[in-house]
Coordinates of C-alpha atoms and ligand atoms in Angstrom, one line a residue:
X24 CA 184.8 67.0 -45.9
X25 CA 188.3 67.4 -45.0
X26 CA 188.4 70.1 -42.1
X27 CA 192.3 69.6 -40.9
X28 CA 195.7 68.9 -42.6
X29 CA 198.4 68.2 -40.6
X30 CA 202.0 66.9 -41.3
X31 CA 204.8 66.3 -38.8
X32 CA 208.4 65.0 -38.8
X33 CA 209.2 61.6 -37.5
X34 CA 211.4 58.8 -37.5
X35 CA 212.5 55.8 -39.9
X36 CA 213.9 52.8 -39.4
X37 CA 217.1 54.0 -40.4
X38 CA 216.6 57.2 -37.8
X39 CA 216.4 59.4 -40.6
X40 CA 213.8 62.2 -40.4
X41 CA 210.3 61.3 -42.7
X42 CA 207.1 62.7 -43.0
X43 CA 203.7 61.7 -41.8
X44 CA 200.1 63.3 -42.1
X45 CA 197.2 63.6 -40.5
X46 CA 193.9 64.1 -41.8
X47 CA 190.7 65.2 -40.6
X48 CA 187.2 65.4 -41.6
X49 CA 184.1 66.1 -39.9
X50 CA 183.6 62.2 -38.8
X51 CA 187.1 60.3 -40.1
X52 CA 190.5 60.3 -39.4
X53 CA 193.6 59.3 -41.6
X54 CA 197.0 58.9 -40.9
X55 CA 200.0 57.7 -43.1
X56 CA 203.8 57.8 -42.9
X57 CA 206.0 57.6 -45.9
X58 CA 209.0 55.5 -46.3
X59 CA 212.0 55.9 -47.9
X60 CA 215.1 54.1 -50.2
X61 CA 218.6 53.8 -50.3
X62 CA 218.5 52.0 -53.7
X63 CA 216.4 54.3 -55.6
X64 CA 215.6 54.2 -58.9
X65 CA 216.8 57.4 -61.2
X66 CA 213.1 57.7 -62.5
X67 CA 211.7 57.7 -59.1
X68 CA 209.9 60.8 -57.9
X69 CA 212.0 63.3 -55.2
X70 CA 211.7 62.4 -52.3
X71 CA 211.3 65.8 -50.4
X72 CA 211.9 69.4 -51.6
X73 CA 215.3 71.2 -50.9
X74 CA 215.3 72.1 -47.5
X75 CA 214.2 68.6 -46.4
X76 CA 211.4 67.6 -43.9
X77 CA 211.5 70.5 -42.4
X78 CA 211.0 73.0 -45.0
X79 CA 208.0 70.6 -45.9
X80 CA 206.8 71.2 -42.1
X81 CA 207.3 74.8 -42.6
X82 CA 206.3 75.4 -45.6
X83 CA 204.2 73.0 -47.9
X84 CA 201.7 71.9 -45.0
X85 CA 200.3 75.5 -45.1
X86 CA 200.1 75.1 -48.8
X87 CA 198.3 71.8 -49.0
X88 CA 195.8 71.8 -46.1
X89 CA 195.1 75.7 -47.4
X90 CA 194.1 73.7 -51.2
X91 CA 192.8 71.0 -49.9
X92 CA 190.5 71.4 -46.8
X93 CA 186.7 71.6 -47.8
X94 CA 187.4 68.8 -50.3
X95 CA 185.4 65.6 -49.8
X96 CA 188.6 63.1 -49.0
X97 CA 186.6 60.4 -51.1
X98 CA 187.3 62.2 -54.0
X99 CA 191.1 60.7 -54.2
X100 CA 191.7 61.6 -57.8
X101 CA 190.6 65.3 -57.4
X102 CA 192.5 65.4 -54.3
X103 CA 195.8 63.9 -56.2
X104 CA 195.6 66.3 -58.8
X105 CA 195.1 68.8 -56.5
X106 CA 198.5 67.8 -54.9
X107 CA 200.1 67.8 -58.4
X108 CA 198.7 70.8 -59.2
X109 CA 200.2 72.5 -55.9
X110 CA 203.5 70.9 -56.9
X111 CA 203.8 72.3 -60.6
X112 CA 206.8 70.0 -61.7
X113 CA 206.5 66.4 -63.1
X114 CA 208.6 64.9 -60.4
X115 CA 207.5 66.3 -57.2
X116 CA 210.4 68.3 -56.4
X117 CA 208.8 71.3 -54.9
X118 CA 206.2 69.8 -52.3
X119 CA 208.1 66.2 -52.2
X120 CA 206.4 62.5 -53.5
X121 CA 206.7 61.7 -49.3
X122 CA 204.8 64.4 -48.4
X123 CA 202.2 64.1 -51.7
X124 CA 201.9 60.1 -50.8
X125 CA 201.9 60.8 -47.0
X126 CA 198.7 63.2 -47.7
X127 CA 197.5 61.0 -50.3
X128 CA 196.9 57.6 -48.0
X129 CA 196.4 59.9 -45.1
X130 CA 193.3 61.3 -47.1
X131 CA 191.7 57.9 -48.2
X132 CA 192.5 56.6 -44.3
X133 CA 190.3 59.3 -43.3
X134 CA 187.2 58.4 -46.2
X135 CA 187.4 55.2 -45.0
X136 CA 187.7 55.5 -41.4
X137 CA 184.2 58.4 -42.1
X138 CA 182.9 55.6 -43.5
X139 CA 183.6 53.1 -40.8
X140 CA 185.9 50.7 -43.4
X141 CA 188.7 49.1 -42.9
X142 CA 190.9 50.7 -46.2
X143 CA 191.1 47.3 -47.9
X144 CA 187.5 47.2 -47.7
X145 CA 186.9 51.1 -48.7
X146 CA 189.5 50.5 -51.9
X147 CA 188.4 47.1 -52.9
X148 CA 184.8 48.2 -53.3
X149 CA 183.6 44.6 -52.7
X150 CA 184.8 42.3 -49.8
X151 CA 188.2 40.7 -51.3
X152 CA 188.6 36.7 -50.6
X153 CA 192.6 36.4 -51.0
X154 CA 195.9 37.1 -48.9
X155 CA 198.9 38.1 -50.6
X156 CA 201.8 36.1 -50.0
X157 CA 204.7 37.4 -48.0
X158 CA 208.0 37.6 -50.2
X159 CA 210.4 37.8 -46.9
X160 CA 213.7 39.2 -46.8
X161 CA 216.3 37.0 -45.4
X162 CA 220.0 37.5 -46.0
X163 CA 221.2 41.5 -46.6
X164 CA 223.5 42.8 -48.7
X165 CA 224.7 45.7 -51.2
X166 CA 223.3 49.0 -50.3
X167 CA 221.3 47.7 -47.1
X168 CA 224.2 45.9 -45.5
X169 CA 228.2 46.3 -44.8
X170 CA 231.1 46.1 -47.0
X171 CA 231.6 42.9 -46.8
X172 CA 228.3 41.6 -47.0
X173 CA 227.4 39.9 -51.1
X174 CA 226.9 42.1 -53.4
X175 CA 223.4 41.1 -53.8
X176 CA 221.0 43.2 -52.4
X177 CA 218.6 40.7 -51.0
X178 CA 217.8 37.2 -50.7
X179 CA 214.3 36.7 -50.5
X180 CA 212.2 33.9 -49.3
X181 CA 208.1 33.4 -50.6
X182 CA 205.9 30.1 -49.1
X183 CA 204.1 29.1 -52.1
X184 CA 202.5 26.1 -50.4
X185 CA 201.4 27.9 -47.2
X186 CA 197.3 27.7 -47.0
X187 CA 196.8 31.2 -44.6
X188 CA 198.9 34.1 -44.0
X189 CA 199.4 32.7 -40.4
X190 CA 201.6 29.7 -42.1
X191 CA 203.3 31.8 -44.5
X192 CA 204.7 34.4 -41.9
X193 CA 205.7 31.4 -39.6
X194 CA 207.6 29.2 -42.5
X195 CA 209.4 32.6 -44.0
X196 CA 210.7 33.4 -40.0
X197 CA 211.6 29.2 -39.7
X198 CA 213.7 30.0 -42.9
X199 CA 215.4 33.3 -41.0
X200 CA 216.2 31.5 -38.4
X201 CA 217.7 28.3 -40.4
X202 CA 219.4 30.4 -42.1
X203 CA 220.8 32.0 -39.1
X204 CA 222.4 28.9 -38.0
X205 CA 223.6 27.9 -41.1
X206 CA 225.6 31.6 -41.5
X207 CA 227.2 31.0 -38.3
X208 CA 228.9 27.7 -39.2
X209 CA 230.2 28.8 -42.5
X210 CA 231.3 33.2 -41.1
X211 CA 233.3 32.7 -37.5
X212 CA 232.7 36.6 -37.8
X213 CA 228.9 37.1 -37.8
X214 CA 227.5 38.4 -34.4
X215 CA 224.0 38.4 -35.4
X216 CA 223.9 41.6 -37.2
X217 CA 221.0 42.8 -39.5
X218 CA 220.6 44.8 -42.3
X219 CA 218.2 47.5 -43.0
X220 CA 215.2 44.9 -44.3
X221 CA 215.8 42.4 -41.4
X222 CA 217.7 40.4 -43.4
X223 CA 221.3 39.1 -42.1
X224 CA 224.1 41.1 -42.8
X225 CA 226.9 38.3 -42.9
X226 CA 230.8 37.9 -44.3
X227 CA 229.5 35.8 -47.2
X228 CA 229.8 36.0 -50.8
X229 CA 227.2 35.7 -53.0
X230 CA 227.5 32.0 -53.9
X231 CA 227.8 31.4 -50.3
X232 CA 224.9 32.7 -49.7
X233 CA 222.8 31.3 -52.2
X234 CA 223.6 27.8 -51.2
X235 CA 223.0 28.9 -47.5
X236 CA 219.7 30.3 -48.5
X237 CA 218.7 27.4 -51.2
X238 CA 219.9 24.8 -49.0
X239 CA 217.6 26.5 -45.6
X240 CA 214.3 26.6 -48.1
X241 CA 214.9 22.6 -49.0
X242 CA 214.8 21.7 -45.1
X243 CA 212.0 23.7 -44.2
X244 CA 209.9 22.7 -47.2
X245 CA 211.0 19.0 -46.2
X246 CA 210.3 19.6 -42.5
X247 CA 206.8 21.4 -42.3
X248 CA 205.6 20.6 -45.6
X249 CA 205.0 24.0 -46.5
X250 CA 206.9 24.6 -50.3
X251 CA 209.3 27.6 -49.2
X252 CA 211.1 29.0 -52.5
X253 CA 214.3 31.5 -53.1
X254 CA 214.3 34.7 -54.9
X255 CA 216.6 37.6 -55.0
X256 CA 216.4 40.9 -55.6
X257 CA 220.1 41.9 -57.2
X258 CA 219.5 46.0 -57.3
X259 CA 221.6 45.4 -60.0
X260 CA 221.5 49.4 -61.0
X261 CA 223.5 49.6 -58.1
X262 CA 226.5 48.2 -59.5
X263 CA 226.5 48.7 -62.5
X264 CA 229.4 50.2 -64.4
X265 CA 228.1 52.5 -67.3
X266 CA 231.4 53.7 -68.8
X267 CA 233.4 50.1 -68.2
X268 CA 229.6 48.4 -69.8
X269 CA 230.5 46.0 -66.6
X270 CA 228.2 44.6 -63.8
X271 CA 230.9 45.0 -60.8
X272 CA 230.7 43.0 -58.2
X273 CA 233.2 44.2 -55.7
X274 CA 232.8 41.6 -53.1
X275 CA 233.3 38.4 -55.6
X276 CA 236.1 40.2 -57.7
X277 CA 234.2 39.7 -60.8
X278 CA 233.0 42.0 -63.7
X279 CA 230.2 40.7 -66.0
X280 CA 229.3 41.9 -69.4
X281 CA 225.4 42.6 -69.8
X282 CA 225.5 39.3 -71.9
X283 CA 227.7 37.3 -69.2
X284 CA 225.1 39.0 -66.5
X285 CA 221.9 37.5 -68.1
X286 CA 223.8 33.9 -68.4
X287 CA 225.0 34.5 -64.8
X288 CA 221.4 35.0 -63.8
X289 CA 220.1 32.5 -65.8
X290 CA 221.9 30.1 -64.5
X291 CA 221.4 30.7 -60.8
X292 CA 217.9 30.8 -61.9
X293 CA 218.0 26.8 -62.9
X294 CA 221.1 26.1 -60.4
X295 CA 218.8 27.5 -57.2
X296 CA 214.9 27.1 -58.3
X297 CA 214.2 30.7 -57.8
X298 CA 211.0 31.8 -58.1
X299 CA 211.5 35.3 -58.3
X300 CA 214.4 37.7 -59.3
X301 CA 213.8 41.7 -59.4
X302 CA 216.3 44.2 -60.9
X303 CA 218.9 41.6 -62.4
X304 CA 219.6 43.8 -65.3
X305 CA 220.0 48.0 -64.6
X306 CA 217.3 50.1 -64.9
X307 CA 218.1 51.6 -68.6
X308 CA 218.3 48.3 -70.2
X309 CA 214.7 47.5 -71.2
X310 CA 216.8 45.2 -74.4
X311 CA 218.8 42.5 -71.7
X312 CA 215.8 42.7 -69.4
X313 CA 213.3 41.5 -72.4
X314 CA 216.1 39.1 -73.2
X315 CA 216.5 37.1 -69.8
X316 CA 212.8 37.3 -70.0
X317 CA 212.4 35.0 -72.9
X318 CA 214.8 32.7 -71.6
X319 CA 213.1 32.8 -68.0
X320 CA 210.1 34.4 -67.7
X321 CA 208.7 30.8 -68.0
X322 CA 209.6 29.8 -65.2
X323 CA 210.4 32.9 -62.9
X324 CA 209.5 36.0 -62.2
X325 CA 211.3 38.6 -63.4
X326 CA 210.1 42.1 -61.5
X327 CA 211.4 45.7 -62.1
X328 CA 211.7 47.9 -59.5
X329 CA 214.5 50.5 -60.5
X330 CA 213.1 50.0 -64.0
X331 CA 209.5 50.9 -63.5
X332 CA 209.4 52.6 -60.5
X333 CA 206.0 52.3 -60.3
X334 CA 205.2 54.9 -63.0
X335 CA 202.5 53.6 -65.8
X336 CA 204.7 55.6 -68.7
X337 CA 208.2 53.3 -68.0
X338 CA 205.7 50.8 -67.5
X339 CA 204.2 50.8 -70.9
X340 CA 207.8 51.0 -72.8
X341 CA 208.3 48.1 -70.3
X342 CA 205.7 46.1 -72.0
X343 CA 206.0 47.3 -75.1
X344 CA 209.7 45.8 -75.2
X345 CA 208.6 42.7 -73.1
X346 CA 210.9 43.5 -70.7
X347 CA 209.9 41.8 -67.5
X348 CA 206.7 39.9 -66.2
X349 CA 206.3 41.6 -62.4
X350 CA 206.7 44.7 -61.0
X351 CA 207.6 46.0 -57.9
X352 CA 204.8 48.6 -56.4
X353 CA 206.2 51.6 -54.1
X354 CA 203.7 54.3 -53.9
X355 CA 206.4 56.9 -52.9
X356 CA 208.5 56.1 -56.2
X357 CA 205.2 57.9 -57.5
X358 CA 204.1 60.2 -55.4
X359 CA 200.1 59.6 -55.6
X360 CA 197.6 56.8 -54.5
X361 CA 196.0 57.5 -57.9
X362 CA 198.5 56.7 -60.1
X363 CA 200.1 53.7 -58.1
X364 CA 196.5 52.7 -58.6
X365 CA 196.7 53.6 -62.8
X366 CA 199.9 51.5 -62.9
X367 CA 198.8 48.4 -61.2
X368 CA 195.9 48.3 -63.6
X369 CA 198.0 48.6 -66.5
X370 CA 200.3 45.7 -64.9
X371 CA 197.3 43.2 -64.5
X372 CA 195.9 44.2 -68.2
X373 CA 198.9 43.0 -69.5
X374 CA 199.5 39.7 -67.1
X375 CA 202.5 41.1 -65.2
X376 CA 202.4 40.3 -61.9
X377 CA 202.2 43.4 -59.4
X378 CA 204.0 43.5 -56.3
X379 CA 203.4 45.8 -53.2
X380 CA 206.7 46.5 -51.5
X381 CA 208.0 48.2 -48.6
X382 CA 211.2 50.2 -48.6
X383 CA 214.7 49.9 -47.1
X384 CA 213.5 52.7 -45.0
X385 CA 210.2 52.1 -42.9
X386 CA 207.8 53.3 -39.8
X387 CA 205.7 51.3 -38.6
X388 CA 202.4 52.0 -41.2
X389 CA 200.9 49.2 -42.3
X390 CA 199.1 51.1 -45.1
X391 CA 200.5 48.6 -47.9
X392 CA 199.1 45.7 -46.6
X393 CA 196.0 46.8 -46.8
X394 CA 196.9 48.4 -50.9
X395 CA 197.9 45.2 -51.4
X396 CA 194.5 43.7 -50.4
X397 CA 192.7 45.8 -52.0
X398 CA 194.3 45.8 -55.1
X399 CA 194.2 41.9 -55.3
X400 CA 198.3 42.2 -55.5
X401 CA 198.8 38.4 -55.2
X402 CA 203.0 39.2 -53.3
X403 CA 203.5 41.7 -50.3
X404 CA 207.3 42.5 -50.1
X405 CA 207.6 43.6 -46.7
X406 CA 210.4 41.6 -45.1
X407 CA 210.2 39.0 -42.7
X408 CA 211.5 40.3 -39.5
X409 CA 212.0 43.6 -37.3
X410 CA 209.2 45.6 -35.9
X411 CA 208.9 47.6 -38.8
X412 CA 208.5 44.9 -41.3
X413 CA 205.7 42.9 -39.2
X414 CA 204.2 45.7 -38.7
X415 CA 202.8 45.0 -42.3
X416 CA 202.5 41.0 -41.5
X417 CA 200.6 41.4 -38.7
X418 CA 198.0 44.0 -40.0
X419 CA 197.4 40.9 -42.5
X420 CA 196.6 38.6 -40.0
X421 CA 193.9 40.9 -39.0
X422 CA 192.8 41.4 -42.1
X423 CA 192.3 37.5 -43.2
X424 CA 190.4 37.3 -40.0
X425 CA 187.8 39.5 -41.1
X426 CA 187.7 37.7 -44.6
X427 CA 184.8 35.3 -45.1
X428 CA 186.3 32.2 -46.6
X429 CA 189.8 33.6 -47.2
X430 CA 192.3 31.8 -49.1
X431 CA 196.0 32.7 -50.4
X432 CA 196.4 34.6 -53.3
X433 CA 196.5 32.6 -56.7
X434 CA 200.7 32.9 -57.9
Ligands
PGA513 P1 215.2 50.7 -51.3 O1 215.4 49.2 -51.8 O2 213.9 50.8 -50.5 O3 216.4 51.0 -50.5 O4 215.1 51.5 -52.6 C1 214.4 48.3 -51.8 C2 214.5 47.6 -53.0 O5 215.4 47.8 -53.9 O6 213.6 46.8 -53.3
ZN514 ZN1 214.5 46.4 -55.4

């Protein structure tokens, strides 16, 4: 029975203010921070009411612990609709997706920690026997880096050959690093700097630094033996001109047409190997996403982020138009542990392949990993470096070690 609610204003990575909640019952104790984006998706939840963080503090945290203490915190579903309930809009714009998702994890924290659980264990029901692999964010650009970092949001890195989460973590941070050097011999400029994901922010364009980041995953995969391969995620939403119908990309001096963007991604597709590419097309185009699909989805993943946002109802039009085969998952694009629940289960029901994600802006709760876990999610998105990010990493590295006979996640 939950006996205490409490929420408080903290910190992100980017030092902007966030939410986090406590929660208390009789014999458990749950706590959970929310994150937050700078690339958000137009679909996605609000974030916090008007007023901000604070007139959550003032406000809402009467409101919620006054509904929901006296509830049994196991009952998540009651307790989410409770929260929705409390909210009375479809987009949580008068109690805030942070603070409903903050209370929401908070909540099942506390029914597992009453029940002596790790979460994985509480949400997984049985003991789960894989680790996710860790799609790592190397190279920073767009919206989480300078002007003249590429116009690509982020090059990503993912170990498909590594045999525990141990060797996966290590071969995405001997990538960083060869990247690193590689970015200093091509930009006399760089000084080291990092984006918001941990990812270098360098002088580079975007073919620069796909060659950069294709040629760093060939010499590590030759080195250790561990198959390291690229993927990007192109937040293409955020450049994307609606009344010139152009993809903009400021830093290369080039425009492309929807149909010159899906051949331009195509092509770096077969040109670079990637394995994964997330937002090429903008969020509202279900048609060219379902068309770079066919031509790709053999051979790549191709994951909405700003075109699901993690809602089952986009989701389903998703499918329905074959748009995509992965999604990215980011419980505060939804507000609820339930329904990021609903939508991964509609994901896996209709083989695409769900991805737990971190945001641009992140405390150092590790509540994903353990979702991720849980949910059998076979990718974690949760960058590679930065105290923030391995935050997440390491809270995996505990988990396999309590796994009997773990093994990585089939891809
Ligand atoms: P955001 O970006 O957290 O800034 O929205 C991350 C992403 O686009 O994956
Ligand atoms: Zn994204």
């Amino acid at each position: 029975v939950i006996e205490d609610v409490r929420l408080r204003k903290i910190i992100d990575s980017r030092g902007n203010p966030t939410v986090e909640a406590d929660v208390l019952t009789w014999n458990g104790f749950g706590r959970a921070a929310a994150p937050s984006g700078a690339s958000t998706g137009v679909n996605e939840v609000a974030s916090f009411p008007d007023g901000g963080v604070d007139r959550v503090i003032e406000d809402i945290e009467d409101l919620i612990s006054s509904e929901i203490i006296g509830m049994e915190a196991e009952d998540i579903r009651e307790i989410d609709n409770v929260l929705k309930e409390i909210d009375g809009t479809d987009n949580f714009s008068n109690i805030g997706g942070n603070t409903a998702v903050a209370v929401s994890m908070a909540t099942v924290k506390a029914a597992a920690s009453s029940y002596n659980l790790p979460l994985y264990r509480f949400l997984g029901g049985a003991m789960p026997t894989s680790i996710p692999f860790p799609l790592g964010n190397m190279i920073n650009g767009g919206a989480h880096a300078g002007v003249n970092a590429p116009d690509i949001q982020e090059f990503l890195v993912i170990p498909v050959g590594a045999s525990n989460i141990t060797e996966a973590i290590t071969t995405n941070i001997n990538v960083h690093r060869r990247i690193k050097e590689k970015i200093q011999k091509v930009d006399d400029t760089f000084t080291g700097g990092k984006g918001d994901e941990g990812g270098w922010a360098p002088n580079l364009t975007n073919q620069q630094a796909l060659e950069i980041q294709f040629s760093a995953c060939e010499e590590i995969s030759d080195e250790t033996g561990v198959l390291v391969r690229p993927g990007l995620d192109v937040a293409s939403s955020e450049f994307w001109n609606e009344e010139e119908q152009q993809y903009v990309y400021e830093r290369e001096g080039v425009s492309r047409s929807v149909g010159e963007q899906i051949d331009y991604i195509a092509d770096l597709i077969d040109t670079y190997k990637l394995f994964y590419v997330e937002d090429p097309i903008q969020e509202n185009d279900f048609v060219a996403f379902a068309e770079l699909t066919a031509k790709c989805g053999d051979r790549c993943l191709i994951c909405g982020d700003d075109l699901f946002v993690t809602n089952a109802e986009i989701l389903a039009e998703g499918i329905e138009a074959n748009a995509g085969n992965s999604l990215i998952i980011k419980p505060n694009q939804i507000g609820t542990l339930t329904d990021t629940y609903n939508t991964i289960e509609l994901a896996k029901a209709n083989q695409y392949v769900p991805i737990v994600s971190h945001r641009s802006g992140e405390t150092t709760d590790e509540t994903i990993a353990h979702l991720a876990v849980a949910f059998n999610a076979p990718i974690i998105k949760t960058g590679a470096a930065g105290g923030e990010r391995i935050a997440k990493l390491n809270e995996l590295i505990r988990i396999e070690e309590e796994l009997v006979n773990p093994k990585m996640a089939d891809l």
